[in-house]
XYZ file of C-alpha atoms in Angstrom:
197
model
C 0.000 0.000 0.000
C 2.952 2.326 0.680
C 4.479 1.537 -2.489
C 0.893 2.275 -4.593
C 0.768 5.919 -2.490
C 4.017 6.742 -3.352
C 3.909 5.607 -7.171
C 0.430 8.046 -7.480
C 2.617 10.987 -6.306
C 5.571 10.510 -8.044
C 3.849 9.663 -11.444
C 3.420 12.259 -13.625
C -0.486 11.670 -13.891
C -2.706 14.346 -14.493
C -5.354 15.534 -11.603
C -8.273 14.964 -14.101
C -7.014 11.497 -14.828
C -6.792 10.730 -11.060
C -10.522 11.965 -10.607
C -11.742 9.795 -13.138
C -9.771 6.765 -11.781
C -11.756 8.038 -8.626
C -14.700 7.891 -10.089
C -14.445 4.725 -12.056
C -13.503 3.502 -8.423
C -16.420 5.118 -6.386
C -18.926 3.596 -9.505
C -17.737 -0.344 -9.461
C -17.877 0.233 -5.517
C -21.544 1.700 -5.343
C -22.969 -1.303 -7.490
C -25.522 -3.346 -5.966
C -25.703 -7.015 -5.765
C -27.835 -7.187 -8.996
C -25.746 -4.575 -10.869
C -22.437 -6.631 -10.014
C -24.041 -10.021 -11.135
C -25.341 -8.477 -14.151
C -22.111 -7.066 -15.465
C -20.367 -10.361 -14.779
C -22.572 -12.197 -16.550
C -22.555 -9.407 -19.524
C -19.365 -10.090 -19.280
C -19.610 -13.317 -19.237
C -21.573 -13.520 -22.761
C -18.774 -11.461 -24.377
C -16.115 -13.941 -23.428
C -18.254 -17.041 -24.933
C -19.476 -15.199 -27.725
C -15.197 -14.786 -28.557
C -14.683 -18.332 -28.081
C -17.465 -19.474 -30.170
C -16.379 -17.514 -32.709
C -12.330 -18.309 -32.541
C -14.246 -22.025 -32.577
C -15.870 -21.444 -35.861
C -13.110 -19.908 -37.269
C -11.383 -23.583 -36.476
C -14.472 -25.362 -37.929
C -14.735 -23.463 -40.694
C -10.874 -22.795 -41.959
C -9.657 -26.311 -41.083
C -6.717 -25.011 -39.280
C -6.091 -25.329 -35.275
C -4.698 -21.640 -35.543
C -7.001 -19.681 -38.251
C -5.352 -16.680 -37.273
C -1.529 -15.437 -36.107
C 0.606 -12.969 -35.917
C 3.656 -12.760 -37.454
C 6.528 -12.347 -34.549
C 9.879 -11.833 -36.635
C 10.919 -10.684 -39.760
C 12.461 -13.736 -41.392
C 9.573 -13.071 -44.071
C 10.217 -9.515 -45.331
C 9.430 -8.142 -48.002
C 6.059 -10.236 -48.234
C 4.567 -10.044 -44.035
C 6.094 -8.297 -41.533
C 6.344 -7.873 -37.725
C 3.152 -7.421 -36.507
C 1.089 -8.399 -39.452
C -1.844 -10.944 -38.845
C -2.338 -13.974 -41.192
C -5.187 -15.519 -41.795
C -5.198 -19.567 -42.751
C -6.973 -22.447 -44.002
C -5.730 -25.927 -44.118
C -8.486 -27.568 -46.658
C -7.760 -31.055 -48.340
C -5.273 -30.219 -51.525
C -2.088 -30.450 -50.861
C 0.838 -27.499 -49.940
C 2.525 -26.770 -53.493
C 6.107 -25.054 -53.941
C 6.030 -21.513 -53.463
C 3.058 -21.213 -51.251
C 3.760 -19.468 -47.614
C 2.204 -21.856 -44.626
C 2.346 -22.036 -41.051
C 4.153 -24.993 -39.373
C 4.820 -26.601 -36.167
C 8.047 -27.987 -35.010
C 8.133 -30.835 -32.351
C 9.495 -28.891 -28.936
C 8.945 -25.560 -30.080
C 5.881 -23.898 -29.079
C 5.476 -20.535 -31.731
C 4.883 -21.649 -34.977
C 6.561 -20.805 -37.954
C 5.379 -18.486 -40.980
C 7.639 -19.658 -44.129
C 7.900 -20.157 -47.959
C 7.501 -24.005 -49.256
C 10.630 -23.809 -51.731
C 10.175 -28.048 -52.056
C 8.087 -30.353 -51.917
C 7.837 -34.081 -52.547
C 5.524 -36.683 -52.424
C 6.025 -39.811 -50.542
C 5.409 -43.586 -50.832
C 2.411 -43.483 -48.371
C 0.949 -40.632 -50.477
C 1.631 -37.676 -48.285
C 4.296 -35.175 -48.985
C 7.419 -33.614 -47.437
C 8.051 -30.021 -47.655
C 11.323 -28.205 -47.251
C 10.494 -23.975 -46.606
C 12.333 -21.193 -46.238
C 11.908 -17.708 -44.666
C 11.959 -14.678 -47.701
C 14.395 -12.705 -45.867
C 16.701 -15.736 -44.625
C 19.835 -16.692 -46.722
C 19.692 -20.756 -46.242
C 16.210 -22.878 -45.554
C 15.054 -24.558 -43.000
C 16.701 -27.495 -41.884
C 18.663 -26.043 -39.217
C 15.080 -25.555 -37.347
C 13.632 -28.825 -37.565
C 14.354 -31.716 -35.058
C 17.778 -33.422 -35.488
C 18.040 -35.547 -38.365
C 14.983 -34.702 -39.911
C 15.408 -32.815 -43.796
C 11.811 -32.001 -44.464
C 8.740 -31.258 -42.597
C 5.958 -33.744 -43.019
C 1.776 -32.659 -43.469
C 0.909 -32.924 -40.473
C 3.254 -30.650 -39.250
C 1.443 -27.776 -41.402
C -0.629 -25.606 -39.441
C -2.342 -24.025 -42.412
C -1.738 -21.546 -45.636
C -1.586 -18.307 -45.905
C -4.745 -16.977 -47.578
C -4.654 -13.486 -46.508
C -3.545 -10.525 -44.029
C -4.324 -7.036 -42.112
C -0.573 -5.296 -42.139
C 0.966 -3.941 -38.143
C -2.566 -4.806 -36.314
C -0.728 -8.010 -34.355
C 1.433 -5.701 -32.911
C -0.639 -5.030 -30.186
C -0.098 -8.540 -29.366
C 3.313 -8.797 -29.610
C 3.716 -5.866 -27.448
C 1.447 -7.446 -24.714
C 3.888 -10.450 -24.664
C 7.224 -8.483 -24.839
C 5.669 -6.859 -21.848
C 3.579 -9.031 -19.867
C 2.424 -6.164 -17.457
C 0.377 -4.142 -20.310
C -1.858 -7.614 -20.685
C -2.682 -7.100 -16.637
C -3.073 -3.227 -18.036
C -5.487 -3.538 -20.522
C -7.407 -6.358 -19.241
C -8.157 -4.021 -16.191
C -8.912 -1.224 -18.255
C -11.298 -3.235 -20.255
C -13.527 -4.851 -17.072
C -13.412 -1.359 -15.963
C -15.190 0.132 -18.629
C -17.443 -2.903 -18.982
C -18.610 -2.686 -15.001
C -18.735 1.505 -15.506
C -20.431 1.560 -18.703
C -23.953 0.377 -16.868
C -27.174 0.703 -18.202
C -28.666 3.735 -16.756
């Protein structure tokens, strides 16, 4: 508590910022029991109502991830930091050339890269070799130890499309973990102020 006091008066917040913290204070605190339960259960419908449609999204693209950011910028000129990719993973095959999003065994971020070969196997799957745009040698130095190409089921899904810089956001929230504490406060704030009058 000493630490919060002193951080309010050393921070170079304005007063009218500080009165409306006040006030968004004073507002959550003055709710009565129906008011509270009714905001948690607004906000209750808001979080489903994301998941079911991050869930259709899976149903409907094929792909476990149907939408990711792209976190380096092995890929430059085509996507760069920040931008968000969408993907589908449908039933025809990944050909040479096209960009898709992989998985390697033991590494949890998957990869956005260039299929620069591909080749079909006995079984009647293929093997894919890929390469970042902006890299100088492929991939092979990323997958698991004495493996050459990736196999299909290690394809997340193509590339069929993208919003430039908007995954930024995210990134930032992981390079700084305390901004995701920020906003996520800032949002339930505004959800339990906002009340219906």
């Amino acid at each position: 508590p000493h630490f919060v006091g002193d951080f309010w008066r050393t921070s170079r917040v304005p007063a009218c910022r500080m009165e409306e913290v006040r006030n968004a204070v004073r507002t959550v605190l003055s709710f009565n029991k129906r008011e509270a339960v009714y905001q948690v259960v607004t906000l209750g419908v808001v979080l489903t109502t994301a998941l079911m449609i991050w869930k259709s999204l899976i149903l409907f693209t094929g792909s476990e991830s149907p939408v990711v950011v792209v976190l380096s910028g092995s890929m430059e000129p085509s996507f760069h930091r920040g931008d968000i990719l969408f993907l589908s993973k449908g039933n025809e095959p990944v050909e040479t050339g096209e960009i898709v999003v992989f998985k390697i065994e033991g590494r949890p971020i998957p990869i956005v890269h260039r299929v620069i070969k591909r080749r079909d196997t006995v079984e009647g799957e293929y093997q894919i070799l890929t390469k970042g745009d902006n890299n100088q040698v492929d991939d092979t130095g990323l997958y698991p130890v004495g493996k050459e190409h990736l196999e299909e089921k290690d394809v997340v899904g193509k590339v069929r499309g993208f919003v430039p810089y908007v995954g930024m956001v995210t990134i930032m929230m992981n390079d700084y973990p305390f901004l995701k504490v920020v906003v996520i406060s800032f949002l339930s704030i505004l959800v339990f102020v906002n009340k219906e009058k």
